Amino acid sequence: MTEYHFQITEEEEGERLDHCLALLLADQSRTYLQKLIKDGNVKLNGGPARNSLRVSEGDEIDLSLPDKIIPDIEPENIPIDVLYEDSDVLVVNKSKGMVVHPAPGHWSGTLVNAVLYHCGKNLSGINGVLRPGIVHRIDKDTTGSVIICKNDNAHRKIAEQLKEHTIVRRYRAIVCGRIAEDTLTVSGNIGRDPKDRKKMAVVPAPQGKPAVTHVRVLERFRDYTYIECALETGRTHQIRVHMAHIGHPLLGDTLYASGQKSPFSGLQGQCLHAMILGFVHPVTGKYIETQAPLPEYFKELLRKLRTQ
């Protein structure tokens, strides 16, 4: 159990108690905090609290936050496709349908389970037991390059490159519709969709975070376009959100392509592949670039499109 004590300032005065706590504890959801208040884990000025109570400057809030139960994450002998490896970093080609790190509903079969078996204890511990070595991630149905750090020094230096947007990340995708331009840049802040919290969306500044995607057309088909996307930033679902925003959602993307029915049977999720990953090695300082070959399902889609 973790105990918190807050004293309300002029900034928070007048807020509902649940909203105030959500501001003070940004890493906890408002729904979860409302449950804690309802269960009696929150005291306002030493007495009982309700979600709807308005706080005043000088009020004191005491919160007891139960410790989360984290299951043991077991190494699993799952084959992984290694693109590059040394004593500091590992780059793998993640397969379609594999979750990167454990989470409720996916405690096994993840990339972390596979990497724990492959690397043993030689992984960075910065992100904790659920995400050892993980600096960034890609979605479950996105394939391709993921970098894993084997020690904390490598983790810090790779994370800094990600923060400064100096890591090269180029993706391949098939999108719906024919893109007229040969090259284009999509920019727009990305944040939570106000109408659907499960989705991200392009939102007006200063909401969300700035995001820039550079698009290059590789091949056009009757109803689809094969493209390369270079990320200038790395926001959640960035390519999926930006392409849907300009009217060219990714083929197979059931989250951002509303009502889209793929003509290709058996397609599992968005057609997106993290092909090129380039970074400065955290120890040697040399530039390393890996290329993950297109997965078979992707190549088969291109063959079908070329014969339409």
Short mmCIF file of C-alpha atoms in Angstrom, two decimals:
data_model
loop_
_atom_site.label_atom_id
_atom_site.label_comp_id
_atom_site.label_asym_id
_atom_site.label_seq_id
_atom_site.Cartn_x
_atom_site.Cartn_y
_atom_site.Cartn_z
CA MET A 1 0.00 0.00 0.00
CA THR A 2 1.38 3.41 -0.99
CA GLU A 3 0.24 6.42 1.03
CA TYR A 4 -0.18 9.88 -0.54
CA HIS A 5 -0.85 13.20 1.18
CA PHE A 6 -1.85 16.30 -0.80
CA GLN A 7 -2.69 19.85 0.22
CA ILE A 8 -4.96 21.70 -2.19
CA THR A 9 -3.56 24.87 -3.73
CA GLU A 10 -5.36 27.80 -5.34
CA GLU A 11 -4.93 26.09 -8.74
CA GLU A 12 -7.06 23.07 -7.74
CA GLU A 13 -9.70 24.99 -5.74
CA GLY A 14 -13.25 24.34 -6.92
CA GLU A 15 -12.45 21.07 -8.69
CA ARG A 16 -14.41 17.89 -8.03
CA LEU A 17 -12.42 15.57 -5.78
CA ASP A 18 -12.11 12.83 -8.43
CA HIS A 19 -10.97 15.30 -11.08
CA CYS A 20 -8.52 16.90 -8.67
CA LEU A 21 -6.94 13.52 -7.90
CA ALA A 22 -6.71 12.74 -11.62
CA LEU A 23 -4.70 15.96 -12.03
CA LEU A 24 -2.45 15.16 -9.08
CA LEU A 25 -1.92 11.51 -10.10
CA ALA A 26 -1.70 11.67 -13.89
CA ASP A 27 -0.59 8.03 -14.17
CA GLN A 28 -3.88 6.77 -12.67
CA SER A 29 -7.18 6.72 -14.55
CA ARG A 30 -10.06 8.81 -13.26
CA THR A 31 -12.29 5.72 -13.22
CA TYR A 32 -9.83 3.90 -10.96
CA LEU A 33 -9.55 6.91 -8.64
CA GLN A 34 -13.35 7.14 -8.43
CA LYS A 35 -13.41 3.50 -7.32
CA LEU A 36 -10.79 4.20 -4.64
CA ILE A 37 -12.90 7.09 -3.32
CA LYS A 38 -16.03 4.91 -3.31
CA ASP A 39 -14.16 2.10 -1.50
CA GLY A 40 -13.05 4.45 1.28
CA ASN A 41 -9.37 4.69 0.29
CA VAL A 42 -9.53 8.50 0.21
CA LYS A 43 -10.01 10.89 3.14
CA LEU A 44 -10.77 14.60 2.78
CA ASN A 45 -9.63 16.60 5.82
CA GLY A 46 -9.56 13.34 7.77
CA GLY A 47 -13.18 12.47 7.04
CA PRO A 48 -15.14 10.48 4.42
CA ALA A 49 -14.99 11.60 0.81
CA ARG A 50 -17.26 11.54 -2.23
CA ASN A 51 -16.38 11.92 -5.90
CA SER A 52 -18.62 14.96 -6.30
CA LEU A 53 -17.20 16.97 -3.38
CA ARG A 54 -15.56 20.25 -4.39
CA VAL A 55 -12.16 20.95 -2.88
CA SER A 56 -11.00 24.25 -1.40
CA GLU A 57 -7.54 25.77 -1.00
CA GLY A 58 -5.91 24.34 2.10
CA ASP A 59 -7.93 21.09 2.09
CA GLU A 60 -5.92 17.97 2.83
CA ILE A 61 -6.36 14.71 0.92
CA ASP A 62 -5.03 11.36 2.12
CA LEU A 63 -5.00 8.50 -0.38
CA SER A 64 -4.11 4.85 0.17
CA LEU A 65 -3.13 3.30 -3.17
CA PRO A 66 -3.17 -0.53 -3.11
CA ASP A 67 -0.08 -2.22 -4.48
CA LYS A 68 -0.69 -3.75 -7.87
CA ILE A 69 -0.19 -7.47 -8.11
CA ILE A 70 2.34 -8.17 -10.85
CA PRO A 71 2.59 -11.78 -12.00
CA ASP A 72 5.97 -13.39 -12.54
CA ILE A 73 7.01 -12.98 -16.16
CA GLU A 74 8.45 -16.27 -17.33
CA PRO A 75 11.03 -16.78 -20.08
CA GLU A 76 9.48 -18.73 -22.96
CA ASN A 77 11.25 -20.58 -25.74
CA ILE A 78 9.59 -18.65 -28.55
CA PRO A 79 11.62 -18.34 -31.77
CA ILE A 80 12.65 -14.77 -32.59
CA ASP A 81 14.11 -13.36 -35.80
CA VAL A 82 17.33 -11.56 -34.80
CA LEU A 83 18.36 -8.73 -37.14
CA TYR A 84 21.31 -7.49 -35.06
CA GLU A 85 22.84 -8.40 -31.71
CA ASP A 86 25.84 -7.55 -29.56
CA SER A 87 26.49 -7.22 -25.82
CA ASP A 88 24.51 -3.96 -25.57
CA VAL A 89 21.57 -4.10 -27.96
CA LEU A 90 19.36 -6.57 -29.78
CA VAL A 91 17.16 -5.77 -32.79
CA VAL A 92 14.42 -8.26 -33.60
CA ASN A 93 11.89 -8.61 -36.39
CA LYS A 94 8.58 -8.93 -34.52
CA SER A 95 5.97 -11.20 -36.06
CA LYS A 96 2.33 -10.29 -36.67
CA GLY A 97 -0.01 -10.89 -33.74
CA MET A 98 2.73 -10.79 -31.09
CA VAL A 99 2.30 -8.34 -28.21
CA VAL A 100 5.52 -6.56 -27.22
CA HIS A 101 5.24 -6.58 -23.42
CA PRO A 102 2.97 -8.36 -20.92
CA ALA A 103 -0.30 -6.74 -19.89
CA PRO A 104 -3.68 -7.95 -18.60
CA GLY A 105 -4.91 -10.60 -21.03
CA HIS A 106 -1.42 -11.11 -22.46
CA TRP A 107 0.81 -12.42 -19.68
CA SER A 108 2.54 -14.95 -21.93
CA GLY A 109 3.55 -15.33 -25.56
CA THR A 110 4.88 -11.77 -25.71
CA LEU A 111 8.13 -10.48 -27.16
CA VAL A 112 9.36 -9.91 -23.59
CA ASN A 113 8.78 -13.58 -22.73
CA ALA A 114 10.79 -14.56 -25.81
CA VAL A 115 13.59 -12.06 -25.14
CA LEU A 116 13.91 -13.17 -21.49
CA TYR A 117 14.60 -16.70 -22.74
CA HIS A 118 17.02 -15.47 -25.42
CA CYS A 119 18.96 -12.99 -23.23
CA GLY A 120 18.55 -14.36 -19.74
CA LYS A 121 19.20 -11.66 -17.13
CA ASN A 122 21.12 -9.47 -19.58
CA LEU A 123 18.41 -6.84 -20.05
CA SER A 124 17.94 -3.27 -18.95
CA GLY A 125 15.80 -2.94 -15.83
CA ILE A 126 14.81 0.71 -16.29
CA ASN A 127 11.20 -0.02 -17.31
CA GLY A 128 10.63 -2.61 -14.57
CA VAL A 129 9.77 -6.29 -14.58
CA LEU A 130 6.98 -6.05 -17.16
CA ARG A 131 9.11 -4.34 -19.79
CA PRO A 132 12.75 -5.37 -19.31
CA GLY A 133 14.92 -3.97 -22.10
CA ILE A 134 11.99 -2.35 -23.89
CA VAL A 135 12.65 1.22 -25.07
CA HIS A 136 9.85 1.50 -27.63
CA ARG A 137 7.13 -0.74 -28.97
CA ILE A 138 5.04 -1.40 -32.05
CA ASP A 139 1.43 -2.54 -32.16
CA LYS A 140 0.38 -6.18 -31.92
CA ASP A 141 -0.50 -6.45 -35.62
CA THR A 142 2.38 -4.31 -36.87
CA THR A 143 5.42 -6.34 -37.89
CA GLY A 144 9.09 -5.45 -38.02
CA SER A 145 12.00 -3.92 -36.15
CA VAL A 146 12.09 -3.47 -32.38
CA ILE A 147 15.25 -2.55 -30.45
CA ILE A 148 15.91 -4.19 -27.06
CA CYS A 149 18.53 -2.84 -24.62
CA LYS A 150 20.66 -5.26 -22.62
CA ASN A 151 21.85 -2.82 -19.96
CA ASP A 152 20.81 0.46 -18.38
CA ASN A 153 23.52 2.49 -20.11
CA ALA A 154 22.32 1.36 -23.54
CA HIS A 155 18.71 2.00 -22.51
CA ARG A 156 19.40 5.60 -21.43
CA LYS A 157 21.32 6.44 -24.61
CA ILE A 158 18.80 4.85 -26.99
CA ALA A 159 15.91 6.49 -25.10
CA GLU A 160 17.67 9.85 -25.52
CA GLN A 161 17.91 9.29 -29.29
CA LEU A 162 14.20 8.51 -29.37
CA LYS A 163 13.45 11.68 -27.41
CA GLU A 164 15.56 13.76 -29.81
CA HIS A 165 13.97 12.05 -32.86
CA THR A 166 17.36 11.01 -34.25
CA ILE A 167 16.54 7.31 -34.64
CA VAL A 168 15.72 6.42 -38.25
CA ARG A 169 12.39 4.61 -38.55
CA ARG A 170 10.93 3.86 -41.96
CA TYR A 171 7.77 1.80 -42.35
CA ARG A 172 6.06 0.14 -45.30
CA ALA A 173 2.27 0.21 -45.54
CA ILE A 174 -0.60 -0.38 -47.92
CA VAL A 175 -3.33 2.23 -47.66
CA CYS A 176 -6.82 2.52 -49.09
CA GLY A 177 -7.31 4.75 -52.13
CA ARG A 178 -4.84 6.16 -54.65
CA ILE A 179 -2.56 8.89 -53.31
CA ALA A 180 -2.04 11.47 -56.05
CA GLU A 181 1.18 13.05 -54.78
CA ASP A 182 4.52 11.24 -55.03
CA THR A 183 5.60 12.62 -51.66
CA LEU A 184 3.77 14.43 -48.87
CA THR A 185 4.18 15.34 -45.23
CA VAL A 186 1.36 14.86 -42.74
CA SER A 187 1.55 16.93 -39.58
CA GLY A 188 -0.93 17.37 -36.78
CA ASN A 189 -0.96 16.97 -33.01
CA ILE A 190 -1.98 13.52 -31.82
CA GLY A 191 -3.93 12.93 -28.61
CA ARG A 192 -6.80 10.87 -27.25
CA ASP A 193 -9.92 10.91 -29.41
CA PRO A 194 -12.47 12.88 -27.34
CA LYS A 195 -15.27 10.70 -28.74
CA ASP A 196 -13.56 7.34 -28.18
CA ARG A 197 -10.86 7.00 -25.51
CA LYS A 198 -9.62 3.74 -27.05
CA LYS A 199 -8.45 5.65 -30.12
CA MET A 200 -5.98 8.41 -30.87
CA ALA A 201 -6.85 11.31 -33.16
CA VAL A 202 -5.46 14.47 -34.74
CA VAL A 203 -6.43 17.18 -32.26
CA PRO A 204 -6.05 20.99 -32.31
CA ALA A 205 -2.99 22.49 -30.62
CA PRO A 206 -2.11 22.85 -27.82
CA GLN A 207 -3.87 19.53 -27.18
CA GLY A 208 -1.95 16.30 -27.77
CA LYS A 209 1.67 16.16 -28.93
CA PRO A 210 3.18 17.35 -32.22
CA ALA A 211 3.55 14.59 -34.82
CA VAL A 212 5.08 14.56 -38.30
CA THR A 213 5.00 11.72 -40.85
CA HIS A 214 6.78 11.87 -44.22
CA VAL A 215 5.12 9.75 -46.91
CA ARG A 216 6.61 8.49 -50.19
CA VAL A 217 4.54 6.60 -52.75
CA LEU A 218 6.20 3.37 -53.92
CA GLU A 219 3.47 1.91 -56.11
CA ARG A 220 -0.13 2.68 -57.05
CA PHE A 221 -2.89 0.14 -57.66
CA ARG A 222 -6.51 0.49 -58.71
CA ASP A 223 -7.88 1.10 -55.21
CA TYR A 224 -4.79 1.06 -52.98
CA THR A 225 -1.34 2.65 -52.64
CA TYR A 226 1.91 1.08 -51.41
CA ILE A 227 3.87 3.65 -49.40
CA GLU A 228 6.91 4.25 -47.22
CA CYS A 229 6.45 6.34 -44.07
CA ALA A 230 9.38 7.99 -42.30
CA LEU A 231 8.65 9.03 -38.72
CA GLU A 232 9.94 12.39 -37.56
CA THR A 233 8.18 11.80 -34.24
CA GLY A 234 6.93 8.60 -32.63
CA ARG A 235 3.44 9.06 -31.22
CA THR A 236 1.02 6.25 -30.38
CA HIS A 237 -0.58 4.90 -33.59
CA GLN A 238 1.01 7.83 -35.47
CA ILE A 239 1.00 6.39 -39.01
CA ARG A 240 -2.45 4.85 -38.57
CA VAL A 241 -3.92 8.12 -37.27
CA HIS A 242 -2.24 10.40 -39.81
CA MET A 243 -3.15 8.27 -42.83
CA ALA A 244 -6.77 7.94 -41.69
CA HIS A 245 -6.84 11.71 -41.09
CA ILE A 246 -5.99 12.44 -44.75
CA GLY A 247 -8.54 9.92 -46.01
CA HIS A 248 -6.17 7.01 -46.72
CA PRO A 249 -6.51 4.58 -43.78
CA LEU A 250 -4.29 1.52 -43.66
CA LEU A 251 -5.61 -1.60 -45.31
CA GLY A 252 -6.97 -3.93 -42.60
CA ASP A 253 -7.05 -1.27 -39.88
CA THR A 254 -10.38 -1.96 -38.18
CA LEU A 255 -9.81 0.72 -35.52
CA TYR A 256 -9.20 3.72 -37.77
CA ALA A 257 -10.86 2.63 -41.03
CA SER A 258 -14.49 2.80 -39.99
CA GLY A 259 -16.66 0.35 -41.94
CA GLN A 260 -13.78 -0.84 -44.12
CA LYS A 261 -14.17 -4.39 -45.39
CA SER A 262 -10.99 -5.86 -46.75
CA PRO A 263 -11.32 -7.74 -50.05
CA PHE A 264 -8.48 -9.96 -48.89
CA SER A 265 -9.61 -12.83 -46.70
CA GLY A 266 -7.67 -13.64 -43.56
CA LEU A 267 -5.95 -10.26 -43.20
CA GLN A 268 -5.23 -9.73 -39.51
CA GLY A 269 -5.10 -6.06 -38.55
CA GLN A 270 -3.37 -3.16 -40.28
CA CYS A 271 -0.95 -3.72 -43.13
CA LEU A 272 2.07 -2.01 -41.58
CA HIS A 273 5.70 -3.10 -41.33
CA ALA A 274 8.61 -1.41 -39.49
CA MET A 275 11.26 -2.07 -42.11
CA ILE A 276 14.26 0.22 -41.45
CA LEU A 277 15.68 0.98 -38.01
CA GLY A 278 18.82 3.09 -37.69
CA PHE A 279 20.55 4.32 -34.54
CA VAL A 280 23.90 5.39 -33.13
CA HIS A 281 25.37 2.53 -31.10
CA PRO A 282 25.28 3.48 -27.39
CA VAL A 283 28.89 2.35 -26.79
CA THR A 284 30.85 2.46 -30.06
CA GLY A 285 29.16 5.57 -31.46
CA LYS A 286 28.88 3.90 -34.88
CA TYR A 287 25.68 4.17 -36.93
CA ILE A 288 23.83 0.85 -37.11
CA GLU A 289 21.00 0.25 -39.57
CA THR A 290 18.89 -2.90 -39.85
CA GLN A 291 16.30 -3.93 -42.40
CA ALA A 292 13.45 -6.30 -41.63
CA PRO A 293 12.29 -8.08 -44.81
CA LEU A 294 8.63 -7.80 -45.72
CA PRO A 295 6.58 -10.59 -44.14
CA GLU A 296 5.00 -13.18 -46.42
CA TYR A 297 1.44 -11.93 -45.90
CA PHE A 298 2.53 -8.45 -47.06
CA LYS A 299 4.31 -9.78 -50.16
CA GLU A 300 1.26 -11.90 -51.01
CA LEU A 301 -0.98 -8.81 -50.81
CA LEU A 302 1.32 -6.94 -53.19
CA ARG A 303 1.23 -9.88 -55.63
CA LYS A 304 -2.58 -9.89 -55.57
CA LEU A 305 -2.80 -6.13 -56.06
CA ARG A 306 -0.44 -6.26 -59.03
CA THR A 307 -2.70 -8.74 -60.81
CA GLN A 308 -5.97 -6.86 -60.28
#
